């Protein structure tokens, strides 16, 4: 019997204990490589959470950012903190998390984007996300800085904004990993 439940809620609606459970899950999913900045990047938007009874087994966030592209500052739904507990992968939980957040993105943003891990790349591509083909950069306090190391791992889900996948894509500034 499938006892899992998917919850969609804004950071401000979640109990601190639930946020702590999500932080803990991502810490284990990313095997100790989740930084404080990585976790902070998951906050301030919508969270999709999958519970198996009282156990949190999946998490993903959709936060708002601005991506600069062809002279526009696109209102962007940016996906962060996608993780499913290792022992319950390949059962559709990751897909359920993304389906919920993609629906929010369709209703609220002009484009959705994310920076994929090696493992995540096939997962997103299988869902119809497109790898960005052009140069990427970040709008930092020191101006626009190329982020060449990220060029191959930025994925977008085209929504209402016209996109040239071979053009330049610049993300807004934040501490930690810019993408
Ligand atoms: C990526 C991740 C969230 C996928 O979660 P999941 O619950 O296993 O995903 P699903 O079962 O919904 O997979 C849906 C489809 O995505 C694709 N997919 C998922 N994981 C994949 C993988 N490791 N390699 C290739 N394709 C994959 C497959 O097409 C899969 O369908 P199938 O199982 O019928 O072949 C999970 O593997 C994870 O937590 N990984 C570690 C953290 C991580 O890398 N997160 C992404 C950060 S950008």
PDB file of C-alpha atoms and ligand atoms in Angstrom:
ATOM      1  CA  UNK A   1       0.000   0.000   0.000  1.00  0.00           C
ATOM      2  CA  UNK A   2       1.330   3.453  -0.916  1.00  0.00           C
ATOM      3  CA  UNK A   3       1.252   5.602   2.226  1.00  0.00           C
ATOM      4  CA  UNK A   4       3.197   8.556   0.878  1.00  0.00           C
ATOM      5  CA  UNK A   5       1.802  12.098   0.923  1.00  0.00           C
ATOM      6  CA  UNK A   6       2.989  15.086  -1.060  1.00  0.00           C
ATOM      7  CA  UNK A   7       2.759  18.500   0.631  1.00  0.00           C
ATOM      8  CA  UNK A   8       3.291  21.813  -1.137  1.00  0.00           C
ATOM      9  CA  UNK A   9       3.887  24.808   1.147  1.00  0.00           C
ATOM     10  CA  UNK A  10       5.758  28.103   1.379  1.00  0.00           C
ATOM     11  CA  UNK A  11       8.733  28.330   3.734  1.00  0.00           C
ATOM     12  CA  UNK A  12       6.708  30.676   5.937  1.00  0.00           C
ATOM     13  CA  UNK A  13       3.988  28.054   6.378  1.00  0.00           C
ATOM     14  CA  UNK A  14       6.288  25.271   7.524  1.00  0.00           C
ATOM     15  CA  UNK A  15       6.965  24.386  11.113  1.00  0.00           C
ATOM     16  CA  UNK A  16      10.654  24.785  12.117  1.00  0.00           C
ATOM     17  CA  UNK A  17      10.744  21.036  12.828  1.00  0.00           C
ATOM     18  CA  UNK A  18       9.698  20.299   9.235  1.00  0.00           C
ATOM     19  CA  UNK A  19      12.372  22.628   7.879  1.00  0.00           C
ATOM     20  CA  UNK A  20      14.896  20.915  10.135  1.00  0.00           C
ATOM     21  CA  UNK A  21      13.797  17.527   8.746  1.00  0.00           C
ATOM     22  CA  UNK A  22      14.244  18.825   5.179  1.00  0.00           C
ATOM     23  CA  UNK A  23      17.676  20.215   6.022  1.00  0.00           C
ATOM     24  CA  UNK A  24      18.646  16.901   7.590  1.00  0.00           C
ATOM     25  CA  UNK A  25      17.349  14.886   4.602  1.00  0.00           C
ATOM     26  CA  UNK A  26      19.323  17.034   2.124  1.00  0.00           C
ATOM     27  CA  UNK A  27      22.436  16.752   4.296  1.00  0.00           C
ATOM     28  CA  UNK A  28      22.224  12.965   3.952  1.00  0.00           C
ATOM     29  CA  UNK A  29      21.205  12.991   0.270  1.00  0.00           C
ATOM     30  CA  UNK A  30      24.181  15.171  -0.662  1.00  0.00           C
ATOM     31  CA  UNK A  31      26.478  13.110   1.574  1.00  0.00           C
ATOM     32  CA  UNK A  32      27.825  15.933   3.703  1.00  0.00           C
ATOM     33  CA  UNK A  33      28.378  18.356   0.810  1.00  0.00           C
ATOM     34  CA  UNK A  34      25.349  20.560   1.513  1.00  0.00           C
ATOM     35  CA  UNK A  35      26.709  23.934   2.642  1.00  0.00           C
ATOM     36  CA  UNK A  36      24.867  26.474   4.798  1.00  0.00           C
ATOM     37  CA  UNK A  37      24.501  28.601   1.671  1.00  0.00           C
ATOM     38  CA  UNK A  38      23.043  25.646  -0.258  1.00  0.00           C
ATOM     39  CA  UNK A  39      20.390  25.233   2.408  1.00  0.00           C
ATOM     40  CA  UNK A  40      19.702  28.966   2.593  1.00  0.00           C
ATOM     41  CA  UNK A  41      19.136  28.921  -1.186  1.00  0.00           C
ATOM     42  CA  UNK A  42      16.244  26.494  -0.600  1.00  0.00           C
ATOM     43  CA  UNK A  43      14.365  28.997   1.566  1.00  0.00           C
ATOM     44  CA  UNK A  44      11.888  31.769   0.765  1.00  0.00           C
ATOM     45  CA  UNK A  45       9.752  29.971  -1.807  1.00  0.00           C
ATOM     46  CA  UNK A  46       7.632  26.869  -2.234  1.00  0.00           C
ATOM     47  CA  UNK A  47       8.698  23.475  -0.910  1.00  0.00           C
ATOM     48  CA  UNK A  48       7.445  20.153  -2.197  1.00  0.00           C
ATOM     49  CA  UNK A  49       7.760  17.504   0.503  1.00  0.00           C
ATOM     50  CA  UNK A  50       7.044  13.790   0.369  1.00  0.00           C
ATOM     51  CA  UNK A  51       6.235  12.047   3.606  1.00  0.00           C
ATOM     52  CA  UNK A  52       6.144   8.323   4.223  1.00  0.00           C
ATOM     53  CA  UNK A  53       4.136   8.363   7.437  1.00  0.00           C
ATOM     54  CA  UNK A  54       6.150  10.643   9.749  1.00  0.00           C
ATOM     55  CA  UNK A  55       9.369  10.206   7.731  1.00  0.00           C
ATOM     56  CA  UNK A  56      10.367  12.843   5.211  1.00  0.00           C
ATOM     57  CA  UNK A  57      11.699  10.998   2.149  1.00  0.00           C
ATOM     58  CA  UNK A  58      11.759  13.703  -0.533  1.00  0.00           C
ATOM     59  CA  UNK A  59      12.230  17.453  -0.845  1.00  0.00           C
ATOM     60  CA  UNK A  60      12.518  20.125  -3.532  1.00  0.00           C
ATOM     61  CA  UNK A  61      12.178  23.930  -3.482  1.00  0.00           C
ATOM     62  CA  UNK A  62      11.134  26.526  -6.038  1.00  0.00           C
ATOM     63  CA  UNK A  63      12.347  30.031  -5.262  1.00  0.00           C
ATOM     64  CA  UNK A  64      12.130  33.264  -7.227  1.00  0.00           C
ATOM     65  CA  UNK A  65      15.213  34.685  -8.944  1.00  0.00           C
ATOM     66  CA  UNK A  66      15.902  37.017 -11.867  1.00  0.00           C
ATOM     67  CA  UNK A  67      17.784  35.655 -14.856  1.00  0.00           C
ATOM     68  CA  UNK A  68      19.043  38.230 -17.357  1.00  0.00           C
ATOM     69  CA  UNK A  69      18.614  37.186 -20.970  1.00  0.00           C
ATOM     70  CA  UNK A  70      18.496  39.244 -24.142  1.00  0.00           C
ATOM     71  CA  UNK A  71      17.992  42.515 -22.273  1.00  0.00           C
ATOM     72  CA  UNK A  72      15.240  41.229 -19.977  1.00  0.00           C
ATOM     73  CA  UNK A  73      15.194  40.327 -16.280  1.00  0.00           C
ATOM     74  CA  UNK A  74      13.102  37.176 -16.426  1.00  0.00           C
ATOM     75  CA  UNK A  75      10.932  36.308 -13.435  1.00  0.00           C
ATOM     76  CA  UNK A  76      12.340  32.861 -12.813  1.00  0.00           C
ATOM     77  CA  UNK A  77      11.272  29.910 -10.730  1.00  0.00           C
ATOM     78  CA  UNK A  78      14.577  28.375  -9.665  1.00  0.00           C
ATOM     79  CA  UNK A  79      14.655  24.801  -8.418  1.00  0.00           C
ATOM     80  CA  UNK A  80      16.827  23.988  -5.412  1.00  0.00           C
ATOM     81  CA  UNK A  81      17.416  21.167  -2.956  1.00  0.00           C
ATOM     82  CA  UNK A  82      16.015  18.248  -4.960  1.00  0.00           C
ATOM     83  CA  UNK A  83      16.621  15.030  -3.076  1.00  0.00           C
ATOM     84  CA  UNK A  84      15.036  11.667  -2.440  1.00  0.00           C
ATOM     85  CA  UNK A  85      16.232   9.344   0.325  1.00  0.00           C
ATOM     86  CA  UNK A  86      18.649   6.864  -1.232  1.00  0.00           C
ATOM     87  CA  UNK A  87      16.715   3.687  -0.389  1.00  0.00           C
ATOM     88  CA  UNK A  88      13.488   4.841  -2.086  1.00  0.00           C
ATOM     89  CA  UNK A  89      14.825   6.204  -5.381  1.00  0.00           C
ATOM     90  CA  UNK A  90      13.532   5.151  -8.837  1.00  0.00           C
ATOM     91  CA  UNK A  91       9.994   4.842  -7.499  1.00  0.00           C
ATOM     92  CA  UNK A  92       8.676   8.090  -8.951  1.00  0.00           C
ATOM     93  CA  UNK A  93       9.119  10.337  -5.889  1.00  0.00           C
ATOM     94  CA  UNK A  94      11.557  12.681  -7.644  1.00  0.00           C
ATOM     95  CA  UNK A  95       9.142  12.956 -10.558  1.00  0.00           C
ATOM     96  CA  UNK A  96       6.254  13.732  -8.180  1.00  0.00           C
ATOM     97  CA  UNK A  97       8.258  16.529  -6.522  1.00  0.00           C
ATOM     98  CA  UNK A  98       9.141  18.048  -9.886  1.00  0.00           C
ATOM     99  CA  UNK A  99       5.616  17.737 -11.293  1.00  0.00           C
ATOM    100  CA  UNK A 100       4.287  19.745  -8.339  1.00  0.00           C
ATOM    101  CA  UNK A 101       6.930  22.482  -8.641  1.00  0.00           C
ATOM    102  CA  UNK A 102       6.728  22.658 -12.440  1.00  0.00           C
ATOM    103  CA  UNK A 103       3.001  23.344 -12.113  1.00  0.00           C
ATOM    104  CA  UNK A 104       3.694  26.219  -9.708  1.00  0.00           C
ATOM    105  CA  UNK A 105       6.354  27.516 -12.101  1.00  0.00           C
ATOM    106  CA  UNK A 106       3.938  27.428 -15.047  1.00  0.00           C
ATOM    107  CA  UNK A 107       1.433  29.516 -13.101  1.00  0.00           C
ATOM    108  CA  UNK A 108       3.879  31.975 -11.524  1.00  0.00           C
ATOM    109  CA  UNK A 109       7.031  32.440 -13.616  1.00  0.00           C
ATOM    110  CA  UNK A 110       8.244  33.232 -17.130  1.00  0.00           C
ATOM    111  CA  UNK A 111      10.877  30.501 -17.091  1.00  0.00           C
ATOM    112  CA  UNK A 112      12.105  27.812 -14.703  1.00  0.00           C
ATOM    113  CA  UNK A 113      15.778  26.989 -14.254  1.00  0.00           C
ATOM    114  CA  UNK A 114      18.177  24.965 -12.131  1.00  0.00           C
ATOM    115  CA  UNK A 115      21.775  23.899 -11.780  1.00  0.00           C
ATOM    116  CA  UNK A 116      21.946  20.109 -12.130  1.00  0.00           C
ATOM    117  CA  UNK A 117      24.234  17.642 -10.397  1.00  0.00           C
ATOM    118  CA  UNK A 118      25.708  14.904 -12.615  1.00  0.00           C
ATOM    119  CA  UNK A 119      23.066  12.507 -11.303  1.00  0.00           C
ATOM    120  CA  UNK A 120      20.293  15.053 -11.747  1.00  0.00           C
ATOM    121  CA  UNK A 121      21.105  15.871 -15.390  1.00  0.00           C
ATOM    122  CA  UNK A 122      19.486  12.730 -16.860  1.00  0.00           C
ATOM    123  CA  UNK A 123      16.562  13.062 -14.489  1.00  0.00           C
ATOM    124  CA  UNK A 124      15.763  16.614 -15.670  1.00  0.00           C
ATOM    125  CA  UNK A 125      16.444  15.876 -19.327  1.00  0.00           C
ATOM    126  CA  UNK A 126      13.986  12.972 -19.143  1.00  0.00           C
ATOM    127  CA  UNK A 127      11.366  15.494 -17.927  1.00  0.00           C
ATOM    128  CA  UNK A 128      11.812  17.823 -20.899  1.00  0.00           C
ATOM    129  CA  UNK A 129      14.207  20.347 -19.360  1.00  0.00           C
ATOM    130  CA  UNK A 130      16.761  21.755 -21.813  1.00  0.00           C
ATOM    131  CA  UNK A 131      20.445  22.134 -21.117  1.00  0.00           C
ATOM    132  CA  UNK A 132      21.553  25.722 -21.652  1.00  0.00           C
ATOM    133  CA  UNK A 133      23.906  25.822 -24.657  1.00  0.00           C
ATOM    134  CA  UNK A 134      25.251  29.380 -24.426  1.00  0.00           C
ATOM    135  CA  UNK A 135      27.642  31.127 -22.013  1.00  0.00           C
ATOM    136  CA  UNK A 136      26.506  31.579 -18.409  1.00  0.00           C
ATOM    137  CA  UNK A 137      27.457  34.351 -16.012  1.00  0.00           C
ATOM    138  CA  UNK A 138      26.483  35.949 -12.710  1.00  0.00           C
ATOM    139  CA  UNK A 139      25.667  39.566 -11.908  1.00  0.00           C
ATOM    140  CA  UNK A 140      28.017  40.044  -8.930  1.00  0.00           C
ATOM    141  CA  UNK A 141      28.803  43.165  -6.860  1.00  0.00           C
ATOM    142  CA  UNK A 142      31.876  43.472  -9.129  1.00  0.00           C
ATOM    143  CA  UNK A 143      29.824  43.303 -12.324  1.00  0.00           C
ATOM    144  CA  UNK A 144      28.972  40.450 -14.685  1.00  0.00           C
ATOM    145  CA  UNK A 145      31.379  37.531 -14.175  1.00  0.00           C
ATOM    146  CA  UNK A 146      31.499  34.468 -16.438  1.00  0.00           C
ATOM    147  CA  UNK A 147      30.610  31.188 -14.744  1.00  0.00           C
ATOM    148  CA  UNK A 148      32.218  28.921 -17.338  1.00  0.00           C
ATOM    149  CA  UNK A 149      32.396  25.960 -14.958  1.00  0.00           C
ATOM    150  CA  UNK A 150      28.580  25.958 -14.821  1.00  0.00           C
ATOM    151  CA  UNK A 151      28.027  26.174 -18.581  1.00  0.00           C
ATOM    152  CA  UNK A 152      27.165  22.497 -18.962  1.00  0.00           C
ATOM    153  CA  UNK A 153      24.904  22.055 -15.969  1.00  0.00           C
ATOM    154  CA  UNK A 154      22.269  24.784 -16.234  1.00  0.00           C
ATOM    155  CA  UNK A 155      18.868  23.507 -17.310  1.00  0.00           C
ATOM    156  CA  UNK A 156      15.784  25.524 -18.213  1.00  0.00           C
ATOM    157  CA  UNK A 157      12.132  24.707 -18.626  1.00  0.00           C
ATOM    158  CA  UNK A 158      10.834  27.174 -21.208  1.00  0.00           C
ATOM    159  CA  UNK A 159       7.523  28.744 -20.191  1.00  0.00           C
ATOM    160  CA  UNK A 160       6.215  32.084 -21.507  1.00  0.00           C
ATOM    161  CA  UNK A 161       9.520  33.932 -22.080  1.00  0.00           C
ATOM    162  CA  UNK A 162      11.202  33.636 -25.484  1.00  0.00           C
ATOM    163  CA  UNK A 163      14.603  31.975 -25.002  1.00  0.00           C
ATOM    164  CA  UNK A 164      17.630  31.560 -27.228  1.00  0.00           C
ATOM    165  CA  UNK A 165      19.318  28.536 -25.674  1.00  0.00           C
ATOM    166  CA  UNK A 166      22.589  29.561 -27.361  1.00  0.00           C
ATOM    167  CA  UNK A 167      22.502  33.116 -25.973  1.00  0.00           C
ATOM    168  CA  UNK A 168      23.970  34.427 -22.738  1.00  0.00           C
ATOM    169  CA  UNK A 169      22.212  33.699 -19.443  1.00  0.00           C
ATOM    170  CA  UNK A 170      23.130  35.706 -16.322  1.00  0.00           C
ATOM    171  CA  UNK A 171      21.880  34.929 -12.828  1.00  0.00           C
ATOM    172  CA  UNK A 172      21.288  37.438 -10.045  1.00  0.00           C
ATOM    173  CA  UNK A 173      23.711  37.678  -7.129  1.00  0.00           C
ATOM    174  CA  UNK A 174      23.703  35.561  -4.012  1.00  0.00           C
ATOM    175  CA  UNK A 175      26.335  34.244  -1.615  1.00  0.00           C
ATOM    176  CA  UNK A 176      27.572  30.675  -2.095  1.00  0.00           C
ATOM    177  CA  UNK A 177      27.114  28.973  -5.458  1.00  0.00           C
ATOM    178  CA  UNK A 178      25.623  31.593  -7.768  1.00  0.00           C
ATOM    179  CA  UNK A 179      23.811  28.982  -9.875  1.00  0.00           C
TER     180      UNK A 179
HETATM  181  C1  LIG B   1      17.790  12.819  -8.801  1.00  0.00           C
HETATM  182  C2  LIG B   1      16.806  12.200  -7.797  1.00  0.00           C
HETATM  183  C3  LIG B   1      16.094  13.308  -7.029  1.00  0.00           C
HETATM  184  C4  LIG B   1      15.761  11.381  -8.580  1.00  0.00           C
HETATM  185  O1  LIG B   1      14.784  10.911  -7.668  1.00  0.00           O
HETATM  186  P1  LIG B   1      13.979   9.555  -7.935  1.00  0.00           P
HETATM  187  O2  LIG B   1      12.874   9.473  -6.936  1.00  0.00           O
HETATM  188  O3  LIG B   1      14.914   8.408  -7.981  1.00  0.00           O
HETATM  189  O4  LIG B   1      13.420   9.832  -9.395  1.00  0.00           O
HETATM  190  P2  LIG B   1      12.218   9.064 -10.135  1.00  0.00           P
HETATM  191  O5  LIG B   1      12.041   7.688  -9.605  1.00  0.00           O
HETATM  192  O6  LIG B   1      11.023   9.937 -10.104  1.00  0.00           O
HETATM  193  O7  LIG B   1      12.809   9.010 -11.630  1.00  0.00           O
HETATM  194  C5  LIG B   1      12.047   9.464 -12.728  1.00  0.00           C
HETATM  195  C6  LIG B   1      12.857   9.271 -13.992  1.00  0.00           C
HETATM  196  O8  LIG B   1      13.996  10.116 -14.002  1.00  0.00           O
HETATM  197  C7  LIG B   1      15.087   9.428 -14.622  1.00  0.00           C
HETATM  198  N1  LIG B   1      16.126   9.183 -13.611  1.00  0.00           N
HETATM  199  C8  LIG B   1      16.024   9.293 -12.281  1.00  0.00           C
HETATM  200  N2  LIG B   1      17.188   9.034 -11.676  1.00  0.00           N
HETATM  201  C9  LIG B   1      18.055   8.785 -12.665  1.00  0.00           C
HETATM  202  C10 LIG B   1      19.428   8.446 -12.712  1.00  0.00           C
HETATM  203  N3  LIG B   1      20.155   8.334 -11.583  1.00  0.00           N
HETATM  204  N4  LIG B   1      20.011   8.236 -13.907  1.00  0.00           N
HETATM  205  C11 LIG B   1      19.287   8.317 -15.039  1.00  0.00           C
HETATM  206  N5  LIG B   1      17.982   8.630 -15.074  1.00  0.00           N
HETATM  207  C12 LIG B   1      17.380   8.867 -13.909  1.00  0.00           C
HETATM  208  C13 LIG B   1      14.531   8.133 -15.162  1.00  0.00           C
HETATM  209  O9  LIG B   1      14.019   8.383 -16.446  1.00  0.00           O
HETATM  210  C14 LIG B   1      13.401   7.882 -14.193  1.00  0.00           C
HETATM  211  O10 LIG B   1      12.395   7.065 -14.701  1.00  0.00           O
HETATM  212  P3  LIG B   1      12.533   5.453 -14.600  1.00  0.00           P
HETATM  213  O11 LIG B   1      12.902   5.110 -13.191  1.00  0.00           O
HETATM  214  O12 LIG B   1      11.154   4.977 -14.996  1.00  0.00           O
HETATM  215  O13 LIG B   1      13.611   5.072 -15.583  1.00  0.00           O
HETATM  216  C15 LIG B   1      17.528  11.240  -6.821  1.00  0.00           C
HETATM  217  O14 LIG B   1      18.301  10.325  -7.584  1.00  0.00           O
HETATM  218  C16 LIG B   1      18.440  11.935  -5.816  1.00  0.00           C
HETATM  219  O15 LIG B   1      17.986  12.374  -4.749  1.00  0.00           O
HETATM  220  N6  LIG B   1      19.761  12.023  -6.150  1.00  0.00           N
HETATM  221  C17 LIG B   1      20.761  12.617  -5.270  1.00  0.00           C
HETATM  222  C18 LIG B   1      20.605  14.113  -5.166  1.00  0.00           C
HETATM  223  C19 LIG B   1      20.665  14.804  -6.506  1.00  0.00           C
HETATM  224  O16 LIG B   1      21.566  14.600  -7.326  1.00  0.00           O
HETATM  225  N7  LIG B   1      19.665  15.680  -6.718  1.00  0.00           N
HETATM  226  C20 LIG B   1      19.577  16.489  -7.922  1.00  0.00           C
HETATM  227  C21 LIG B   1      20.272  17.782  -7.633  1.00  0.00           C
HETATM  228  S1  LIG B   1      20.295  18.858  -9.019  1.00  0.00           S
END
